Coordinates of C-alpha atoms in Angstrom, one line a residue:
M1 CA -13.1 54.2 119.6
R2 CA -11.7 50.7 119.5
I3 CA -14.1 48.1 118.2
A4 CA -13.4 44.3 118.4
I5 CA -15.3 42.0 116.0
Y6 CA -15.5 38.3 116.7
A7 CA -14.9 35.8 113.8
F8 CA -15.6 32.0 114.0
D9 CA -15.6 29.0 111.7
G10 CA -18.8 29.0 109.7
I11 CA -19.6 32.7 109.8
T12 CA -20.8 34.2 106.6
M13 CA -18.8 36.8 104.7
F14 CA -21.7 39.2 104.8
H15 CA -22.2 39.1 108.6
L16 CA -18.5 39.5 109.2
S17 CA -18.1 42.4 106.9
V18 CA -21.1 44.5 108.1
P19 CA -19.7 46.0 111.3
Q20 CA -16.2 46.5 109.8
M21 CA -17.6 48.2 106.7
V22 CA -19.7 50.7 108.7
F23 CA -17.2 51.5 111.4
D24 CA -14.2 51.6 109.1
E25 CA -16.1 54.1 107.0
V26 CA -16.1 56.5 109.9
S27 CA -12.3 56.6 109.7
R28 CA -12.3 56.7 105.9
Q29 CA -14.6 59.7 105.9
G30 CA -12.4 61.4 108.5
L31 CA -15.2 61.7 111.0
A32 CA -13.4 60.2 114.0
P33 CA -10.4 58.0 114.6
W34 CA -12.3 54.7 115.0
E35 CA -10.2 51.5 114.8
T36 CA -11.7 48.0 114.1
L37 CA -9.9 44.7 114.6
V38 CA -11.1 41.1 114.0
F39 CA -10.3 38.4 116.5
S40 CA -10.9 34.7 116.8
D41 CA -10.7 32.1 119.6
D42 CA -7.0 31.4 119.0
A43 CA -5.7 33.8 116.4
G44 CA -5.8 31.0 113.9
P45 CA -7.4 31.2 110.5
I46 CA -11.2 30.6 110.1
R47 CA -13.2 29.1 107.3
T48 CA -16.3 31.0 106.3
A49 CA -19.7 29.5 105.4
E50 CA -18.8 30.2 101.8
G51 CA -15.6 28.1 102.0
Y52 CA -13.0 30.9 102.2
E53 CA -10.2 30.8 104.6
I54 CA -9.4 34.0 106.4
G55 CA -6.0 34.4 108.2
G56 CA -4.2 37.2 109.9
L57 CA -6.7 37.4 112.7
N58 CA -6.0 38.6 116.2
G59 CA -6.2 36.5 119.3
P60 CA -8.9 37.1 122.0
Q61 CA -6.4 39.2 124.0
A62 CA -6.8 41.9 121.3
A63 CA -10.4 42.5 122.5
A64 CA -9.1 43.7 125.9
K65 CA -10.1 47.2 126.6
A66 CA -12.2 47.5 123.5
D67 CA -14.9 50.2 123.6
I68 CA -17.3 47.9 121.7
V69 CA -17.2 44.1 121.2
V70 CA -19.3 42.8 118.3
V71 CA -20.5 39.2 117.8
P72 CA -21.8 39.6 114.2
S73 CA -23.7 36.3 113.9
W74 CA -23.8 32.8 115.3
H75 CA -24.4 29.2 114.3
D76 CA -27.9 28.4 113.1
D77 CA -28.5 25.7 115.7
G78 CA -27.9 28.1 118.5
R79 CA -25.1 25.9 120.0
P80 CA -23.5 27.0 123.3
A81 CA -20.8 29.6 123.0
T82 CA -17.3 28.5 124.1
A83 CA -16.3 29.2 127.7
G84 CA -13.6 31.4 126.4
L85 CA -16.0 33.6 124.4
R86 CA -18.4 33.8 127.3
R87 CA -15.7 34.9 129.7
L88 CA -14.4 37.5 127.2
L89 CA -17.8 39.0 126.7
T90 CA -18.5 39.1 130.4
R91 CA -15.1 40.6 131.2
E92 CA -15.2 43.3 128.6
H93 CA -18.8 44.2 129.6
D94 CA -17.7 44.5 133.2
H95 CA -14.9 46.7 132.1
G96 CA -17.3 49.1 130.5
A97 CA -17.5 47.9 126.8
T98 CA -20.7 48.0 124.9
V99 CA -21.4 44.4 123.8
V100 CA -23.3 44.0 120.5
G101 CA -25.0 40.9 119.1
L102 CA -26.0 41.2 115.5
C103 CA -28.6 38.7 114.1
L104 CA -27.9 35.3 115.7
G105 CA -25.1 37.0 117.7
T106 CA -27.7 37.4 120.4
F107 CA -27.2 33.8 121.4
P108 CA -23.6 34.1 122.7
L109 CA -24.6 37.2 124.6
A110 CA -27.4 35.3 126.2
E111 CA -25.1 32.4 127.0
A112 CA -22.7 34.9 128.7
G113 CA -25.6 36.0 131.0
L114 CA -25.6 39.5 129.6
L115 CA -29.3 39.5 128.5
T116 CA -31.0 38.1 131.5
G117 CA -34.3 39.9 132.0
R118 CA -33.8 42.2 129.0
R119 CA -35.9 42.8 125.9
V120 CA -33.9 41.5 123.0
V121 CA -34.2 40.7 119.3
T122 CA -32.7 38.3 116.9
H123 CA -33.5 36.8 113.4
W124 CA -37.1 35.9 113.3
H125 CA -36.3 32.3 112.3
A126 CA -34.6 31.9 115.7
F127 CA -37.3 33.4 117.9
D128 CA -38.6 30.1 119.2
L129 CA -35.2 28.6 119.7
L130 CA -34.0 31.6 121.6
A131 CA -37.1 31.6 123.8
E132 CA -36.6 27.9 124.5
L133 CA -33.0 28.1 125.4
H134 CA -33.3 31.4 127.4
P135 CA -36.9 31.7 128.8
S136 CA -36.0 34.7 130.9
L137 CA -35.6 36.9 127.8
S138 CA -38.4 39.0 126.3
V139 CA -38.1 38.6 122.5
D140 CA -39.4 41.5 120.4
E141 CA -40.3 40.7 116.8
A142 CA -41.4 44.2 115.9
V143 CA -38.1 46.0 115.8
L144 CA -34.8 46.0 113.8
Y145 CA -32.6 46.6 116.8
I146 CA -32.7 47.3 120.5
D147 CA -30.2 49.6 122.3
D148 CA -30.2 48.8 126.0
G149 CA -27.2 51.1 126.7
D150 CA -24.5 48.6 127.5
V151 CA -25.9 45.9 125.3
I152 CA -27.3 46.1 121.7
T153 CA -29.0 43.3 119.8
S154 CA -30.3 43.4 116.2
A155 CA -32.7 41.4 114.0
G156 CA -31.7 39.3 111.0
T157 CA -29.0 39.8 108.5
A158 CA -29.3 43.4 107.0
S159 CA -30.6 44.7 110.3
G160 CA -27.0 44.6 111.4
L161 CA -26.4 47.6 109.1
D162 CA -29.2 49.5 110.9
A163 CA -27.8 48.7 114.3
C164 CA -24.2 49.7 113.3
L165 CA -25.5 53.0 111.8
H166 CA -27.4 53.6 115.1
I167 CA -24.1 53.2 117.0
V168 CA -22.5 55.8 114.7
R169 CA -25.5 58.1 115.2
T170 CA -25.4 57.7 119.0
H171 CA -21.7 58.5 119.2
L172 CA -21.2 61.0 116.4
G173 CA -24.6 62.4 115.6
A174 CA -27.2 62.1 112.8
S175 CA -25.1 64.1 110.3
A176 CA -22.2 61.6 110.6
A177 CA -24.6 58.6 110.3
N178 CA -26.3 60.1 107.3
R179 CA -22.9 60.7 105.6
I180 CA -21.9 57.0 106.2
A181 CA -25.3 55.9 104.9
R182 CA -24.9 57.9 101.7
S183 CA -21.4 56.6 101.2
L184 CA -22.6 53.0 101.5
V185 CA -25.8 53.7 99.5
I186 CA -28.1 52.5 102.3
A187 CA -31.0 54.1 104.1
P188 CA -29.8 56.1 107.2
H189 CA -32.9 54.9 109.0
R190 CA -35.5 52.3 108.0
D191 CA -39.1 52.5 109.1
G192 CA -40.9 49.4 110.3
G193 CA -39.6 46.2 111.8
Q194 CA -38.8 42.6 111.3
A195 CA -42.5 41.6 111.6
Q196 CA -43.0 42.6 108.0
Y197 CA -40.8 39.7 106.8
I198 CA -42.2 36.9 109.0
Q199 CA -44.0 34.0 107.3
R200 CA -46.7 32.4 109.6
P201 CA -47.7 29.1 108.1
L202 CA -50.6 26.9 109.4
P203 CA -49.7 24.7 112.4
D204 CA -48.7 21.2 111.7
G205 CA -50.9 18.2 112.4
A206 CA -53.2 16.8 109.7
D207 CA -55.2 14.8 112.4
D208 CA -55.8 18.0 114.5
P209 CA -59.6 18.6 114.8
I210 CA -58.9 22.3 114.5
A211 CA -57.0 22.0 111.2
D212 CA -60.2 21.7 109.1
V213 CA -61.6 24.8 110.8
L214 CA -58.4 26.8 109.9
V215 CA -58.7 25.8 106.3
W216 CA -62.4 26.7 106.3
A217 CA -61.7 30.1 107.9
L218 CA -58.9 30.9 105.4
N219 CA -61.5 30.6 102.6
R220 CA -63.8 33.1 104.3
L221 CA -61.6 35.9 105.5
D222 CA -63.8 38.5 103.9
E223 CA -66.7 37.3 106.2
P224 CA -67.3 37.9 109.9
L225 CA -65.6 35.1 111.8
P226 CA -66.6 35.3 115.5
V227 CA -65.8 32.5 117.9
H228 CA -69.2 31.0 117.8
R229 CA -69.1 30.7 114.0
L230 CA -65.7 29.1 114.1
A231 CA -66.8 26.7 116.8
A232 CA -69.9 25.7 114.8
A233 CA -67.7 24.9 111.8
G234 CA -65.8 22.6 114.1
H235 CA -69.0 21.1 115.6
M236 CA -67.9 22.2 119.1
S237 CA -69.1 24.5 121.8
S238 CA -67.5 27.9 121.9
R239 CA -65.8 27.1 125.2
A240 CA -64.4 23.7 124.1
F241 CA -63.3 25.2 120.8
V242 CA -61.3 28.0 122.4
R243 CA -59.5 25.5 124.6
A244 CA -58.7 23.2 121.7
F245 CA -57.8 26.2 119.5
R246 CA -55.2 27.4 122.0
R247 CA -53.7 23.9 122.4
S248 CA -53.4 23.6 118.6
T249 CA -52.2 27.1 117.6
G250 CA -50.9 28.6 120.8
T251 CA -53.1 31.7 120.4
T252 CA -56.7 32.8 120.5
P253 CA -59.2 32.5 117.6
A254 CA -59.5 36.3 117.4
A255 CA -55.7 36.8 117.3
W256 CA -55.3 34.0 114.7
V257 CA -58.0 35.4 112.4
R258 CA -56.5 38.9 112.7
S259 CA -53.1 37.6 111.7
R260 CA -54.4 35.7 108.8
R261 CA -56.3 38.7 107.6
L262 CA -53.1 40.7 107.7
D263 CA -51.2 38.0 105.9
E264 CA -53.8 38.0 103.1
A265 CA -53.6 41.8 103.0
R266 CA -49.8 41.6 102.6
R267 CA -50.2 39.1 99.8
L268 CA -52.7 41.4 98.0
L269 CA -50.5 44.4 98.5
E270 CA -47.5 42.5 97.0
T271 CA -49.3 41.0 94.0
T272 CA -52.2 43.3 93.1
D273 CA -53.0 46.9 92.4
H274 CA -56.3 46.8 94.3
P275 CA -57.1 50.0 96.2
I276 CA -56.7 49.9 100.0
D277 CA -60.5 50.1 100.5
R278 CA -61.0 46.9 98.4
I279 CA -58.1 45.1 100.2
A280 CA -59.6 46.0 103.6
A281 CA -63.0 44.6 102.5
D282 CA -61.6 41.5 100.9
C283 CA -59.6 40.7 104.1
G284 CA -62.6 41.2 106.5
F285 CA -61.7 44.5 108.1
G286 CA -64.6 46.7 108.8
S287 CA -63.1 49.8 107.1
A288 CA -59.9 51.0 105.5
T289 CA -59.2 53.0 108.7
T290 CA -59.5 49.8 110.8
F291 CA -57.3 48.0 108.3
R292 CA -54.6 50.7 108.4
Q293 CA -54.6 50.8 112.2
N294 CA -54.2 47.0 112.5
F295 CA -51.5 46.9 109.8
A296 CA -49.5 49.7 111.4
E297 CA -49.7 48.1 114.8
A298 CA -48.5 44.7 113.5
F299 CA -45.8 45.8 111.0
R300 CA -44.8 49.3 112.1
T301 CA -45.5 50.6 108.6
T302 CA -48.4 51.7 106.5
P303 CA -50.1 49.5 103.8
S304 CA -48.9 52.0 101.1
D305 CA -45.3 52.0 102.3
Y306 CA -45.4 48.2 102.5
R307 CA -46.7 48.0 98.9
R308 CA -43.9 50.2 97.7
R309 CA -41.3 48.0 99.4
F310 CA -42.6 44.6 98.4
D311 CA -44.6 45.1 95.2
A312 CA -43.9 41.9 93.3
S313 CA -45.1 43.4 89.9
A314 CA -42.4 46.1 90.2

């Protein structure tokens, strides 16, 4: 297996090291003769986000006939990829290489036209930007990586480790991936998805007539909050309120209330030792069962597992 990893000015040391660390461990462990190489646009040195200069890189021709081409990250502003990088990704993909975009590395793959019509993932901070620049994509916030066969994308930062371990697992089996994970002291497979980490603040706009209703509702999450009650709090008819609510928040009142209940539940799981039944009641869920079902659907994990992972008191 020959794996080419793209480096560019401004990349972070962590993002650049993730694929090389995982894939080089395959060879170090004697599991398979995998070879990694790092290339840049012109074989010249690059300067990382941390200020280090890295030299000794290959030129883009080194990526020719690679089995896998990895773009480990990208610029935060989602700027267009260079024409040379786009051509390289397209050419190697056409020649049979698997193309991988880790974290913001999804953006150059989209620029190269390799993701059109596909379901993809990137860092949750960049969901809106990716959707704005590439409206044909279906962005999934609930997963850590997506393997589409010839193209793989991953969620933010450490999710690159999950995606690279998945590649090892796909080619060499679960035993090899578990051995690599043990060597690197990381989980061979993480449950849940990126949705667990997303913060969802209130929409901006102090003069928005819906804003006061949102604040009012946040103080009453333990109470029933049907549309007619929310509309009454805003001194509007239910129909007018639903239209204004969608204009302001981009979603429905029911979906917004459910998300805010789940956000409050996450806060209580992180900061208190309240039992699940009490958290369910405090957040307005009809029962602990309903709470667990909604939590699992939203975050791909259970309340108990989430608490173990994010318990602030620990």
